[in-house]
């Protein structure tokens, strides 16, 4: 399918509702079908894809959906954004079922009562194949890639369509991408990671996947070196033409879309429970780096899910927290000793661009890539133009201006009405490394004070345990929740904090927090059965030396592709 109209006049696409057509946040593309949005990832003008309208929920949604299992609920939500003329209903149901049949728990995501006395709940998102929230989106995205490519190849008369997914990782995204794409027809995946700078568990998760279409490349250098190689390959027209490169990072709209489901699922899990009373309100608290996970919550809220507030929880890389408190979105790069922190064994990134290293490396960002999507909606709502087309044009121009200022000047400010609109749906908190450690420690060492004496099951130990072991990213969400509770008393407000990873994924931070605690045993209380013996399994990985550079990477891609094809 060709890219949509670039002159601001949307292709009507009568088989699609407005929420099933897509536009670029920077204004040059309109009327894009879902398939092109998924396969392109990024708009031709460098913008991000968003639906032309956010759909409203059907009138009977609360009653009709309240008992649905996760996959059925996902179908109801996703079908509002995907036209059956692109993916017929039965095919979409099959894709969703295939995506979530890989999860270890039939519920897919689990709402856990963390502190009942204060109506604090934890939404466990780590029950997928790589024990991280990214599985919810990447299992779905991998199946979408395969579906579209196999279909295209079934009707193609101009050669075979093949997609080469390439990405850089400090461990977490890489393993989720690999497990989402392993064994897929017409898709290859190349993951670059800094040799010796990812946790042993995360390296083993990636390199023990032996499927022919999976290629792990251990790069001598830092995460930034890996990222630079990936950017150079995407910028090289010859490599793009030869391999049809694609990305699976959080800028791909399908990842945001898939994550909307668990906000609804958590809502029904809570409202169907005895702890929820009529008139109670719900806040979601989300550990946030690139703004994708919480953006899914924003879409759920805009659709009509009754969320009182979305609470952003950042680590010390706090560009979002500063924006919500000041209206200024500005890089504050740090270098040298001031930037040092975190734990190398957990995949801490050495950032040349100036992000601070922390105990929560998946959130170590200087700017949030998905924030651009929210900016478009805020600008559109604030636009004074009369027609929808004029408002879209104005929003695209405004976003382009802001992003240009960010690139050239290191930041920008928004007017008071824009900030006020952002504060209607969101609040923000910043959590330091020391506060992260204290939160992990507190929820392990003071279970009775935390749960008011009611036993809760831990994510890693026996069901009878009253202790709960948090990973550092989830601990940031919980710490932010405790502060939010002081503003929204628990007598009428429930807080759902998102747990984004299993603690075994960030073992060194957990050991730092709990290693000195009497009786703590990492293998017994944290390490899942699935991780036992993982590091001793057969591996397939190719070393990439510093001297290789972009030319060497082109050669490696060619060689690996020929080997995969059996040539």
GROMACS .gro file of N, CA and C in nm, residues 413-519:
model
  321
  413UNK      N    1   0.984   2.533   2.565
  413UNK     CA    2   0.880   2.553   2.665
  413UNK      C    3   0.744   2.559   2.598
  414UNK      N    4   0.640   2.526   2.672
  414UNK     CA    5   0.504   2.534   2.619
  414UNK      C    6   0.428   2.642   2.694
  415UNK      N    7   0.324   2.695   2.630
  415UNK     CA    8   0.242   2.797   2.695
  415UNK      C    9   0.157   2.737   2.806
  416UNK      N   10   0.111   2.823   2.895
  416UNK     CA   11   0.037   2.778   3.013
  416UNK      C   12  -0.084   2.690   2.980
  417UNK      N   13  -0.163   2.720   2.875
  417UNK     CA   14  -0.278   2.632   2.847
  417UNK      C   15  -0.238   2.489   2.809
  418UNK      N   16  -0.125   2.474   2.741
  418UNK     CA   17  -0.077   2.340   2.705
  418UNK      C   18  -0.037   2.263   2.832
  419UNK      N   19   0.038   2.329   2.919
  419UNK     CA   20   0.080   2.263   3.044
  419UNK      C   21  -0.042   2.228   3.129
  420UNK      N   22  -0.137   2.319   3.138
  420UNK     CA   23  -0.256   2.293   3.219
  420UNK      C   24  -0.333   2.173   3.165
  421UNK      N   25  -0.340   2.162   3.032
  421UNK     CA   26  -0.408   2.047   2.972
  421UNK      C   27  -0.335   1.917   3.004
  422UNK      N   28  -0.202   1.921   3.002
  422UNK     CA   29  -0.124   1.802   3.036
  422UNK      C   30  -0.145   1.762   3.181
  423UNK      N   31  -0.162   1.860   3.267
  423UNK     CA   32  -0.179   1.832   3.411
  423UNK      C   33  -0.318   1.781   3.445
  424UNK      N   34  -0.412   1.792   3.354
  424UNK     CA   35  -0.546   1.736   3.377
  424UNK      C   36  -0.540   1.584   3.387
  425UNK      N   37  -0.461   1.522   3.299
  425UNK     CA   38  -0.456   1.376   3.293
  425UNK      C   39  -0.338   1.316   3.369
  426UNK      N   40  -0.233   1.395   3.392
  426UNK     CA   41  -0.108   1.340   3.446
  426UNK      C   42  -0.060   1.416   3.569
  427UNK      N   43   0.007   1.343   3.657
  427UNK     CA   44   0.094   1.399   3.760
  427UNK      C   45   0.230   1.331   3.744
  428UNK      N   46   0.330   1.379   3.817
  428UNK     CA   47   0.463   1.323   3.799
  428UNK      C   48   0.539   1.318   3.930
  429UNK      N   49   0.627   1.217   3.941
  429UNK     CA   50   0.716   1.203   4.055
  429UNK      C   51   0.854   1.159   4.007
  430UNK      N   52   0.958   1.203   4.077
  430UNK     CA   53   1.096   1.163   4.050
  430UNK      C   54   1.146   1.080   4.168
  431UNK      N   55   1.208   0.966   4.139
  431UNK     CA   56   1.254   0.875   4.245
  431UNK      C   57   1.404   0.850   4.226
  432UNK      N   58   1.480   0.872   4.330
  432UNK     CA   59   1.626   0.856   4.323
  432UNK      C   60   1.666   0.710   4.341
  433UNK      N   61   1.793   0.679   4.313
  433UNK     CA   62   1.844   0.544   4.334
  433UNK      C   63   1.834   0.503   4.480
  434UNK      N   64   1.867   0.594   4.570
  434UNK     CA   65   1.862   0.559   4.713
  434UNK      C   66   1.719   0.529   4.755
  435UNK      N   67   1.623   0.604   4.703
  435UNK     CA   68   1.482   0.578   4.734
  435UNK      C   69   1.435   0.447   4.671
  436UNK      N   70   1.491   0.413   4.555
  436UNK     CA   71   1.458   0.285   4.491
  436UNK      C   72   1.503   0.168   4.578
  437UNK      N   73   1.627   0.177   4.628
  437UNK     CA   74   1.681   0.071   4.715
  437UNK      C   75   1.598   0.060   4.842
  438UNK      N   76   1.563   0.172   4.903
  438UNK     CA   77   1.486   0.170   5.026
  438UNK      C   78   1.347   0.110   5.004
  439UNK      N   79   1.288   0.134   4.887
  439UNK     CA   80   1.156   0.077   4.859
  439UNK      C   81   1.164  -0.074   4.842
  440UNK      N   82   1.265  -0.121   4.771
  440UNK     CA   83   1.284  -0.267   4.758
  440UNK      C   84   1.301  -0.330   4.896
  441UNK      N   85   1.383  -0.266   4.975
  441UNK     CA   86   1.413  -0.318   5.109
  441UNK      C   87   1.288  -0.318   5.197
  442UNK      N   88   1.213  -0.209   5.193
  442UNK     CA   89   1.096  -0.195   5.280
  442UNK      C   90   0.990  -0.300   5.251
  443UNK      N   91   0.967  -0.330   5.124
  443UNK     CA   92   0.862  -0.425   5.090
  443UNK      C   93   0.907  -0.570   5.111
  444UNK      N   94   1.035  -0.588   5.140
  444UNK     CA   95   1.084  -0.721   5.175
  444UNK      C   96   1.093  -0.740   5.325
  445UNK      N   97   1.139  -0.637   5.395
  445UNK     CA   98   1.171  -0.654   5.538
  445UNK      C   99   1.056  -0.621   5.632
  446UNK      N  100   0.954  -0.546   5.585
  446UNK     CA  101   0.845  -0.506   5.673
  446UNK      C  102   0.710  -0.549   5.616
  447UNK      N  103   0.694  -0.677   5.591
  447UNK     CA  104   0.572  -0.722   5.525
  447UNK      C  105   0.446  -0.696   5.605
  448UNK      N  106   0.450  -0.712   5.736
  448UNK     CA  107   0.327  -0.697   5.814
  448UNK      C  108   0.283  -0.552   5.819
  449UNK      N  109   0.380  -0.461   5.830
  449UNK     CA  110   0.345  -0.319   5.828
  449UNK      C  111   0.290  -0.281   5.691
  450UNK      N  112   0.344  -0.343   5.590
  450UNK     CA  113   0.305  -0.308   5.453
  450UNK      C  114   0.168  -0.364   5.417
  451UNK      N  115   0.139  -0.484   5.461
  451UNK     CA  116   0.015  -0.548   5.418
  451UNK      C  117  -0.092  -0.544   5.526
  452UNK      N  118  -0.063  -0.477   5.637
  452UNK     CA  119  -0.159  -0.471   5.747
  452UNK      C  120  -0.191  -0.611   5.800
  453UNK      N  121  -0.091  -0.698   5.791
  453UNK     CA  122  -0.105  -0.833   5.843
  453UNK      C  123  -0.165  -0.932   5.747
  454UNK      N  124  -0.218  -0.886   5.634
  454UNK     CA  125  -0.277  -0.979   5.537
  454UNK      C  126  -0.168  -1.039   5.452
  455UNK      N  127  -0.163  -1.173   5.443
  455UNK     CA  128  -0.056  -1.236   5.363
  455UNK      C  129  -0.075  -1.208   5.215
  456UNK      N  130   0.036  -1.182   5.150
  456UNK     CA  131   0.034  -1.169   5.004
  456UNK      C  132   0.138  -1.263   4.947
  457UNK      N  133   0.118  -1.304   4.823
  457UNK     CA  134   0.215  -1.395   4.760
  457UNK      C  135   0.318  -1.313   4.686
  458UNK      N  136   0.443  -1.352   4.698
  458UNK     CA  137   0.548  -1.282   4.627
  458UNK      C  138   0.555  -1.327   4.483
  459UNK      N  139   0.618  -1.246   4.401
  459UNK     CA  140   0.634  -1.281   4.261
  459UNK      C  141   0.740  -1.388   4.242
  460UNK      N  142   0.820  -1.415   4.343
  460UNK     CA  143   0.932  -1.505   4.322
  460UNK      C  144   0.941  -1.619   4.422
  461UNK      N  145   0.869  -1.615   4.531
  461UNK     CA  146   0.881  -1.721   4.631
  461UNK      C  147   0.748  -1.791   4.650
  462UNK      N  148   0.735  -1.862   4.759
  462UNK     CA  149   0.617  -1.946   4.779
  462UNK      C  150   0.492  -1.862   4.802
  463UNK      N  151   0.373  -1.917   4.767
  463UNK     CA  152   0.248  -1.841   4.783
  463UNK      C  153   0.219  -1.799   4.926
  464UNK      N  154   0.280  -1.868   5.023
  464UNK     CA  155   0.250  -1.835   5.162
  464UNK      C  156   0.334  -1.718   5.214
  465UNK      N  157   0.430  -1.674   5.134
  465UNK     CA  158   0.518  -1.567   5.180
  465UNK      C  159   0.442  -1.436   5.192
  466UNK      N  160   0.480  -1.356   5.292
  466UNK     CA  161   0.421  -1.223   5.305
  466UNK      C  162   0.515  -1.117   5.249
  467UNK      N  163   0.628  -1.158   5.196
  467UNK     CA  164   0.724  -1.063   5.142
  467UNK      C  165   0.703  -1.048   4.991
  468UNK      N  166   0.738  -0.930   4.941
  468UNK     CA  167   0.731  -0.908   4.797
  468UNK      C  168   0.863  -0.847   4.751
  469UNK      N  169   0.920  -0.903   4.647
  469UNK     CA  170   1.049  -0.856   4.597
  469UNK      C  171   1.026  -0.781   4.466
  470UNK      N  172   1.060  -0.654   4.468
  470UNK     CA  173   1.041  -0.567   4.352
  470UNK      C  174   1.169  -0.554   4.272
  471UNK      N  175   1.157  -0.544   4.141
  471UNK     CA  176   1.274  -0.506   4.061
  471UNK      C  177   1.288  -0.353   4.072
  472UNK      N  178   1.401  -0.295   4.034
  472UNK     CA  179   1.421  -0.151   4.058
  472UNK      C  180   1.324  -0.061   3.982
  473UNK      N  181   1.281  -0.101   3.861
  473UNK     CA  182   1.188  -0.018   3.785
  473UNK      C  183   1.050  -0.018   3.852
  474UNK      N  184   1.006  -0.137   3.891
  474UNK     CA  185   0.877  -0.148   3.961
  474UNK      C  186   0.881  -0.074   4.093
  475UNK      N  187   0.996  -0.076   4.161
  475UNK     CA  188   1.009  -0.006   4.289
  475UNK      C  189   0.991   0.145   4.271
  476UNK      N  190   1.034   0.198   4.160
  476UNK     CA  191   1.014   0.341   4.133
  476UNK      C  192   0.865   0.372   4.125
  477UNK      N  193   0.789   0.285   4.058
  477UNK     CA  194   0.645   0.304   4.051
  477UNK      C  195   0.580   0.297   4.188
  478UNK      N  196   0.624   0.204   4.271
  478UNK     CA  197   0.565   0.189   4.405
  478UNK      C  198   0.600   0.310   4.492
  479UNK      N  199   0.724   0.357   4.484
  479UNK     CA  200   0.763   0.475   4.562
  479UNK      C  201   0.679   0.597   4.521
  480UNK      N  202   0.656   0.612   4.391
  480UNK     CA  203   0.573   0.722   4.344
  480UNK      C  204   0.428   0.704   4.388
  481UNK      N  205   0.382   0.580   4.393
  481UNK     CA  206   0.245   0.553   4.439
  481UNK      C  207   0.226   0.597   4.584
  482UNK      N  208   0.325   0.569   4.667
  482UNK     CA  209   0.313   0.606   4.808
  482UNK      C  210   0.302   0.757   4.825
  483UNK      N  211   0.371   0.832   4.740
  483UNK     CA  212   0.358   0.978   4.746
  483UNK      C  213   0.221   1.022   4.696
  484UNK      N  214   0.174   0.959   4.588
  484UNK     CA  215   0.044   0.994   4.532
  484UNK      C  216  -0.067   0.968   4.633
  485UNK      N  217  -0.050   0.863   4.713
  485UNK     CA  218  -0.150   0.830   4.813
  485UNK      C  219  -0.169   0.944   4.913
  486UNK      N  220  -0.063   1.018   4.939
  486UNK     CA  221  -0.076   1.132   5.032
  486UNK      C  222  -0.160   1.244   4.972
  487UNK      N  223  -0.170   1.249   4.839
  487UNK     CA  224  -0.252   1.352   4.773
  487UNK      C  225  -0.393   1.303   4.745
  488UNK      N  226  -0.406   1.171   4.728
  488UNK     CA  227  -0.537   1.111   4.697
  488UNK      C  228  -0.563   1.003   4.801
  489UNK      N  229  -0.623   1.037   4.911
  489UNK     CA  230  -0.640   0.944   5.024
  489UNK      C  231  -0.704   0.812   4.982
  490UNK      N  232  -0.655   0.700   5.039
  490UNK     CA  233  -0.701   0.567   4.999
  490UNK      C  234  -0.845   0.536   5.037
  491UNK      N  235  -0.908   0.621   5.115
  491UNK     CA  236  -1.047   0.592   5.152
  491UNK      C  237  -1.137   0.587   5.029
  492UNK      N  238  -1.099   0.658   4.921
  492UNK     CA  239  -1.182   0.655   4.801
  492UNK      C  240  -1.103   0.641   4.674
  493UNK      N  241  -0.970   0.616   4.684
  493UNK     CA  242  -0.885   0.607   4.566
  493UNK      C  243  -0.798   0.482   4.571
  494UNK      N  244  -0.798   0.407   4.463
  494UNK     CA  245  -0.710   0.291   4.447
  494UNK      C  246  -0.593   0.330   4.357
  495UNK      N  247  -0.475   0.284   4.391
  495UNK     CA  248  -0.357   0.304   4.308
  495UNK      C  249  -0.314   0.170   4.249
  496UNK      N  250  -0.299   0.166   4.117
  496UNK     CA  251  -0.246   0.049   4.048
  496UNK      C  252  -0.109   0.086   3.994
  497UNK      N  253  -0.006   0.026   4.052
  497UNK     CA  254   0.132   0.054   4.010
  497UNK      C  255   0.179  -0.058   3.918
  498UNK      N  256   0.239  -0.023   3.806
  498UNK     CA  257   0.278  -0.123   3.708
  498UNK      C  258   0.413  -0.184   3.743
  499UNK      N  259   0.418  -0.317   3.750
  499UNK     CA  260   0.542  -0.392   3.772
  499UNK      C  261   0.592  -0.438   3.637
  500UNK      N  262   0.700  -0.378   3.590
  500UNK     CA  263   0.741  -0.395   3.452
  500UNK      C  264   0.840  -0.507   3.426
  501UNK      N  265   0.901  -0.561   3.531
  501UNK     CA  266   0.999  -0.669   3.510
  501UNK      C  267   1.007  -0.756   3.635
  502UNK      N  268   1.042  -0.881   3.613
  502UNK     CA  269   1.070  -0.973   3.724
  502UNK      C  270   1.202  -0.933   3.789
  503UNK      N  271   1.214  -0.943   3.921
  503UNK     CA  272   1.338  -0.900   3.988
  503UNK      C  273   1.462  -0.975   3.943
  504UNK      N  274   1.448  -1.097   3.893
  504UNK     CA  275   1.565  -1.173   3.848
  504UNK      C  276   1.631  -1.109   3.727
  505UNK      N  277   1.557  -1.024   3.654
  505UNK     CA  278   1.613  -0.958   3.537
  505UNK      C  279   1.717  -0.853   3.577
  506UNK      N  280   1.705  -0.803   3.699
  506UNK     CA  281   1.797  -0.700   3.748
  506UNK      C  282   1.852  -0.745   3.883
  507UNK      N  283   1.920  -0.857   3.876
  507UNK     CA  284   1.962  -0.927   3.997
  507UNK      C  285   2.056  -0.845   4.083
  508UNK      N  286   2.145  -0.769   4.022
  508UNK     CA  287   2.245  -0.697   4.101
  508UNK      C  288   2.182  -0.587   4.185
  509UNK      N  289   2.081  -0.520   4.132
  509UNK     CA  290   2.012  -0.417   4.211
  509UNK      C  291   1.937  -0.481   4.328
  510UNK      N  292   1.876  -0.595   4.303
  510UNK     CA  293   1.806  -0.666   4.411
  510UNK      C  294   1.905  -0.710   4.518
  511UNK      N  295   2.020  -0.762   4.474
  511UNK     CA  296   2.123  -0.802   4.570
  511UNK      C  297   2.174  -0.683   4.649
  512UNK      N  298   2.190  -0.570   4.583
  512UNK     CA  299   2.235  -0.449   4.652
  512UNK      C  300   2.138  -0.410   4.762
  513UNK      N  301   2.010  -0.421   4.733
  513UNK     CA  302   1.908  -0.382   4.831
  513UNK      C  303   1.890  -0.484   4.942
  514UNK      N  304   1.898  -0.612   4.906
  514UNK     CA  305   1.856  -0.717   5.001
  514UNK      C  306   1.967  -0.811   5.044
  515UNK      N  307   2.085  -0.799   4.984
  515UNK     CA  308   2.192  -0.894   5.012
  515UNK      C  309   2.231  -0.905   5.157
  516UNK      N  310   2.218  -0.796   5.231
  516UNK     CA  311   2.257  -0.798   5.373
  516UNK      C  312   2.141  -0.836   5.465
  517UNK      N  313   2.025  -0.858   5.410
  517UNK     CA  314   1.909  -0.892   5.494
  517UNK      C  315   1.918  -1.037   5.540
  518UNK      N  316   1.891  -1.059   5.665
  518UNK     CA  317   1.901  -1.192   5.723
  518UNK      C  318   1.804  -1.288   5.655
  519UNK      N  319   1.858  -1.400   5.610
  519UNK     CA  320   1.776  -1.504   5.551
  519UNK      C  321   1.750  -1.487   5.402
   0.00000   0.00000   0.00000
